Amino acid sequence: MLHLSASLITVVLLAALVIQIYALVDAALVPAAAYLAAGKLTKQAWLAILAVAVIVVLLSGWFGPLGLAAIIATIVYFVDVRPALRRVRGR
């Protein structure tokens, strides 16, 4: 039973990493002007936030306050920033 829960935690951690890396790549592909037009933080700021989130989850997992903050930052990107960028870009 312990092996199953460890495997499940590993799968969730890998899924979180894949989603965070996708968010980082997606943020990198959007022009910097779109961030300003959408009224969000700059492109460089979001790239830094998402890169730190990936590093935190790689080093410490998603447990604890830093891991939770990293997951929340990624969720904010997908729920708030990305839709605003898509509206600005006409998608």
mmCIF file with all atom_site columns, C-alpha atoms in Angstrom:
data_model
loop_
_atom_site.group_PDB
_atom_site.id
_atom_site.type_symbol
_atom_site.label_atom_id
_atom_site.label_alt_id
_atom_site.label_comp_id
_atom_site.label_asym_id
_atom_site.label_entity_id
_atom_site.label_seq_id
_atom_site.pdbx_PDB_ins_code
_atom_site.Cartn_x
_atom_site.Cartn_y
_atom_site.Cartn_z
_atom_site.occupancy
_atom_site.B_iso_or_equiv
_atom_site.pdbx_formal_charge
_atom_site.auth_seq_id
_atom_site.auth_comp_id
_atom_site.auth_asym_id
_atom_site.auth_atom_id
_atom_site.pdbx_PDB_model_num
ATOM 1  C CA . MET A 1 1  ? 0.000  0.000  0.000   1.00 0.00 ? 1  MET A CA 1
ATOM 2  C CA . LEU A 1 2  ? 2.859  2.375  0.792   1.00 0.00 ? 2  LEU A CA 1
ATOM 3  C CA . HIS A 1 3  ? 4.370  1.736  -2.627  1.00 0.00 ? 3  HIS A CA 1
ATOM 4  C CA . LEU A 1 4  ? 1.078  2.680  -4.304  1.00 0.00 ? 4  LEU A CA 1
ATOM 5  C CA . SER A 1 5  ? 0.846  6.001  -2.464  1.00 0.00 ? 5  SER A CA 1
ATOM 6  C CA . ALA A 1 6  ? 4.484  6.819  -3.278  1.00 0.00 ? 6  ALA A CA 1
ATOM 7  C CA . SER A 1 7  ? 3.804  6.066  -6.926  1.00 0.00 ? 7  SER A CA 1
ATOM 8  C CA . LEU A 1 8  ? 0.715  8.265  -6.888  1.00 0.00 ? 8  LEU A CA 1
ATOM 9  C CA . ILE A 1 9  ? 2.671  11.151 -5.364  1.00 0.00 ? 9  ILE A CA 1
ATOM 10 C CA . THR A 1 10 ? 5.344  10.736 -8.045  1.00 0.00 ? 10 THR A CA 1
ATOM 11 C CA . VAL A 1 11 ? 2.723  10.827 -10.806 1.00 0.00 ? 11 VAL A CA 1
ATOM 12 C CA . VAL A 1 12 ? 1.118  13.973 -9.344  1.00 0.00 ? 12 VAL A CA 1
ATOM 13 C CA . LEU A 1 13 ? 4.522  15.641 -9.022  1.00 0.00 ? 13 LEU A CA 1
ATOM 14 C CA . LEU A 1 14 ? 5.395  14.817 -12.639 1.00 0.00 ? 14 LEU A CA 1
ATOM 15 C CA . ALA A 1 15 ? 2.014  16.106 -13.805 1.00 0.00 ? 15 ALA A CA 1
ATOM 16 C CA . ALA A 1 16 ? 2.564  19.355 -11.905 1.00 0.00 ? 16 ALA A CA 1
ATOM 17 C CA . LEU A 1 17 ? 5.984  19.744 -13.506 1.00 0.00 ? 17 LEU A CA 1
ATOM 18 C CA . VAL A 1 18 ? 4.632  19.134 -17.005 1.00 0.00 ? 18 VAL A CA 1
ATOM 19 C CA . ILE A 1 19 ? 1.880  21.696 -16.473 1.00 0.00 ? 19 ILE A CA 1
ATOM 20 C CA . GLN A 1 20 ? 4.335  24.235 -15.071 1.00 0.00 ? 20 GLN A CA 1
ATOM 21 C CA . ILE A 1 21 ? 6.781  23.759 -17.931 1.00 0.00 ? 21 ILE A CA 1
ATOM 22 C CA . TYR A 1 22 ? 3.890  24.150 -20.391 1.00 0.00 ? 22 TYR A CA 1
ATOM 23 C CA . ALA A 1 23 ? 2.923  27.420 -18.664 1.00 0.00 ? 23 ALA A CA 1
ATOM 24 C CA . LEU A 1 24 ? 6.518  28.666 -18.869 1.00 0.00 ? 24 LEU A CA 1
ATOM 25 C CA . VAL A 1 25 ? 6.792  27.863 -22.582 1.00 0.00 ? 25 VAL A CA 1
ATOM 26 C CA . ASP A 1 26 ? 3.355  29.369 -23.263 1.00 0.00 ? 26 ASP A CA 1
ATOM 27 C CA . ALA A 1 27 ? 4.329  32.565 -21.438 1.00 0.00 ? 27 ALA A CA 1
ATOM 28 C CA . ALA A 1 28 ? 7.566  32.770 -23.406 1.00 0.00 ? 28 ALA A CA 1
ATOM 29 C CA . LEU A 1 29 ? 5.760  32.562 -26.746 1.00 0.00 ? 29 LEU A CA 1
ATOM 30 C CA . VAL A 1 30 ? 3.448  35.519 -26.098 1.00 0.00 ? 30 VAL A CA 1
ATOM 31 C CA . PRO A 1 31 ? 4.768  38.934 -27.226 1.00 0.00 ? 31 PRO A CA 1
ATOM 32 C CA . ALA A 1 32 ? 5.765  41.298 -24.409 1.00 0.00 ? 32 ALA A CA 1
ATOM 33 C CA . ALA A 1 33 ? 3.357  43.961 -25.625 1.00 0.00 ? 33 ALA A CA 1
ATOM 34 C CA . ALA A 1 34 ? 0.399  41.643 -25.012 1.00 0.00 ? 34 ALA A CA 1
ATOM 35 C CA . TYR A 1 35 ? 1.148  41.552 -21.283 1.00 0.00 ? 35 TYR A CA 1
ATOM 36 C CA . LEU A 1 36 ? 1.069  45.327 -21.083 1.00 0.00 ? 36 LEU A CA 1
ATOM 37 C CA . ALA A 1 37 ? -2.068 45.569 -23.228 1.00 0.00 ? 37 ALA A CA 1
ATOM 38 C CA . ALA A 1 38 ? -3.796 43.058 -20.955 1.00 0.00 ? 38 ALA A CA 1
ATOM 39 C CA . GLY A 1 39 ? -2.834 45.059 -17.868 1.00 0.00 ? 39 GLY A CA 1
ATOM 40 C CA . LYS A 1 40 ? -0.791 42.241 -16.354 1.00 0.00 ? 40 LYS A CA 1
ATOM 41 C CA . LEU A 1 41 ? 2.743  42.070 -15.009 1.00 0.00 ? 41 LEU A CA 1
ATOM 42 C CA . THR A 1 42 ? 5.462  42.238 -17.642 1.00 0.00 ? 42 THR A CA 1
ATOM 43 C CA . LYS A 1 43 ? 6.530  39.241 -19.668 1.00 0.00 ? 43 LYS A CA 1
ATOM 44 C CA . GLN A 1 44 ? 9.860  39.136 -17.842 1.00 0.00 ? 44 GLN A CA 1
ATOM 45 C CA . ALA A 1 45 ? 8.088  39.094 -14.471 1.00 0.00 ? 45 ALA A CA 1
ATOM 46 C CA . TRP A 1 46 ? 5.829  36.191 -15.465 1.00 0.00 ? 46 TRP A CA 1
ATOM 47 C CA . LEU A 1 47 ? 8.737  34.267 -16.947 1.00 0.00 ? 47 LEU A CA 1
ATOM 48 C CA . ALA A 1 48 ? 10.663 34.732 -13.699 1.00 0.00 ? 48 ALA A CA 1
ATOM 49 C CA . ILE A 1 49 ? 7.665  33.706 -11.568 1.00 0.00 ? 49 ILE A CA 1
ATOM 50 C CA . LEU A 1 50 ? 7.006  30.584 -13.618 1.00 0.00 ? 50 LEU A CA 1
ATOM 51 C CA . ALA A 1 51 ? 10.701 29.640 -13.851 1.00 0.00 ? 51 ALA A CA 1
ATOM 52 C CA . VAL A 1 52 ? 11.068 29.918 -10.077 1.00 0.00 ? 52 VAL A CA 1
ATOM 53 C CA . ALA A 1 53 ? 7.902  27.826 -9.696  1.00 0.00 ? 53 ALA A CA 1
ATOM 54 C CA . VAL A 1 54 ? 9.403  25.074 -11.854 1.00 0.00 ? 54 VAL A CA 1
ATOM 55 C CA . ILE A 1 55 ? 12.675 25.158 -9.906  1.00 0.00 ? 55 ILE A CA 1
ATOM 56 C CA . VAL A 1 56 ? 10.880 25.057 -6.548  1.00 0.00 ? 56 VAL A CA 1
ATOM 57 C CA . VAL A 1 57 ? 8.797  22.041 -7.522  1.00 0.00 ? 57 VAL A CA 1
ATOM 58 C CA . LEU A 1 58 ? 11.869 20.314 -8.961  1.00 0.00 ? 58 LEU A CA 1
ATOM 59 C CA . LEU A 1 59 ? 13.878 20.849 -5.795  1.00 0.00 ? 59 LEU A CA 1
ATOM 60 C CA . SER A 1 60 ? 11.309 20.525 -3.035  1.00 0.00 ? 60 SER A CA 1
ATOM 61 C CA . GLY A 1 61 ? 8.179  19.043 -4.572  1.00 0.00 ? 61 GLY A CA 1
ATOM 62 C CA . TRP A 1 62 ? 4.769  20.557 -4.180  1.00 0.00 ? 62 TRP A CA 1
ATOM 63 C CA . PHE A 1 63 ? 4.572  19.976 -0.448  1.00 0.00 ? 63 PHE A CA 1
ATOM 64 C CA . GLY A 1 64 ? 5.132  22.816 1.956   1.00 0.00 ? 64 GLY A CA 1
ATOM 65 C CA . PRO A 1 65 ? 4.641  26.550 1.608   1.00 0.00 ? 65 PRO A CA 1
ATOM 66 C CA . LEU A 1 66 ? 7.062  27.082 -1.290  1.00 0.00 ? 66 LEU A CA 1
ATOM 67 C CA . GLY A 1 67 ? 5.630  24.245 -3.331  1.00 0.00 ? 67 GLY A CA 1
ATOM 68 C CA . LEU A 1 68 ? 2.104  25.456 -2.675  1.00 0.00 ? 68 LEU A CA 1
ATOM 69 C CA . ALA A 1 69 ? 3.073  28.999 -3.719  1.00 0.00 ? 69 ALA A CA 1
ATOM 70 C CA . ALA A 1 70 ? 4.583  27.599 -6.927  1.00 0.00 ? 70 ALA A CA 1
ATOM 71 C CA . ILE A 1 71 ? 1.401  25.699 -7.749  1.00 0.00 ? 71 ILE A CA 1
ATOM 72 C CA . ILE A 1 72 ? -0.747 28.767 -6.981  1.00 0.00 ? 72 ILE A CA 1
ATOM 73 C CA . ALA A 1 73 ? 1.422  30.940 -9.250  1.00 0.00 ? 73 ALA A CA 1
ATOM 74 C CA . THR A 1 74 ? 0.907  28.484 -12.102 1.00 0.00 ? 74 THR A CA 1
ATOM 75 C CA . ILE A 1 75 ? -2.841 28.360 -11.467 1.00 0.00 ? 75 ILE A CA 1
ATOM 76 C CA . VAL A 1 76 ? -2.993 32.182 -11.497 1.00 0.00 ? 76 VAL A CA 1
ATOM 77 C CA . TYR A 1 77 ? -1.231 32.187 -14.858 1.00 0.00 ? 77 TYR A CA 1
ATOM 78 C CA . PHE A 1 78 ? -3.725 29.725 -16.365 1.00 0.00 ? 78 PHE A CA 1
ATOM 79 C CA . VAL A 1 79 ? -6.868 31.203 -14.789 1.00 0.00 ? 79 VAL A CA 1
ATOM 80 C CA . ASP A 1 80 ? -6.156 34.943 -14.981 1.00 0.00 ? 80 ASP A CA 1
ATOM 81 C CA . VAL A 1 81 ? -3.177 35.878 -17.142 1.00 0.00 ? 81 VAL A CA 1
ATOM 82 C CA . ARG A 1 82 ? -3.463 33.450 -20.045 1.00 0.00 ? 82 ARG A CA 1
ATOM 83 C CA . PRO A 1 83 ? -7.154 34.204 -20.779 1.00 0.00 ? 83 PRO A CA 1
ATOM 84 C CA . ALA A 1 84 ? -6.426 37.951 -20.696 1.00 0.00 ? 84 ALA A CA 1
ATOM 85 C CA . LEU A 1 85 ? -3.516 37.496 -23.081 1.00 0.00 ? 85 LEU A CA 1
ATOM 86 C CA . ARG A 1 86 ? -5.685 35.431 -25.422 1.00 0.00 ? 86 ARG A CA 1
ATOM 87 C CA . ARG A 1 87 ? -8.389 38.126 -25.433 1.00 0.00 ? 87 ARG A CA 1
ATOM 88 C CA . VAL A 1 88 ? -5.825 40.807 -26.272 1.00 0.00 ? 88 VAL A CA 1
ATOM 89 C CA . ARG A 1 89 ? -4.417 38.705 -29.081 1.00 0.00 ? 89 ARG A CA 1
ATOM 90 C CA . GLY A 1 90 ? -7.897 37.971 -30.472 1.00 0.00 ? 90 GLY A CA 1
ATOM 91 C CA . ARG A 1 91 ? -8.037 34.254 -29.686 1.00 0.00 ? 91 ARG A CA 1
#
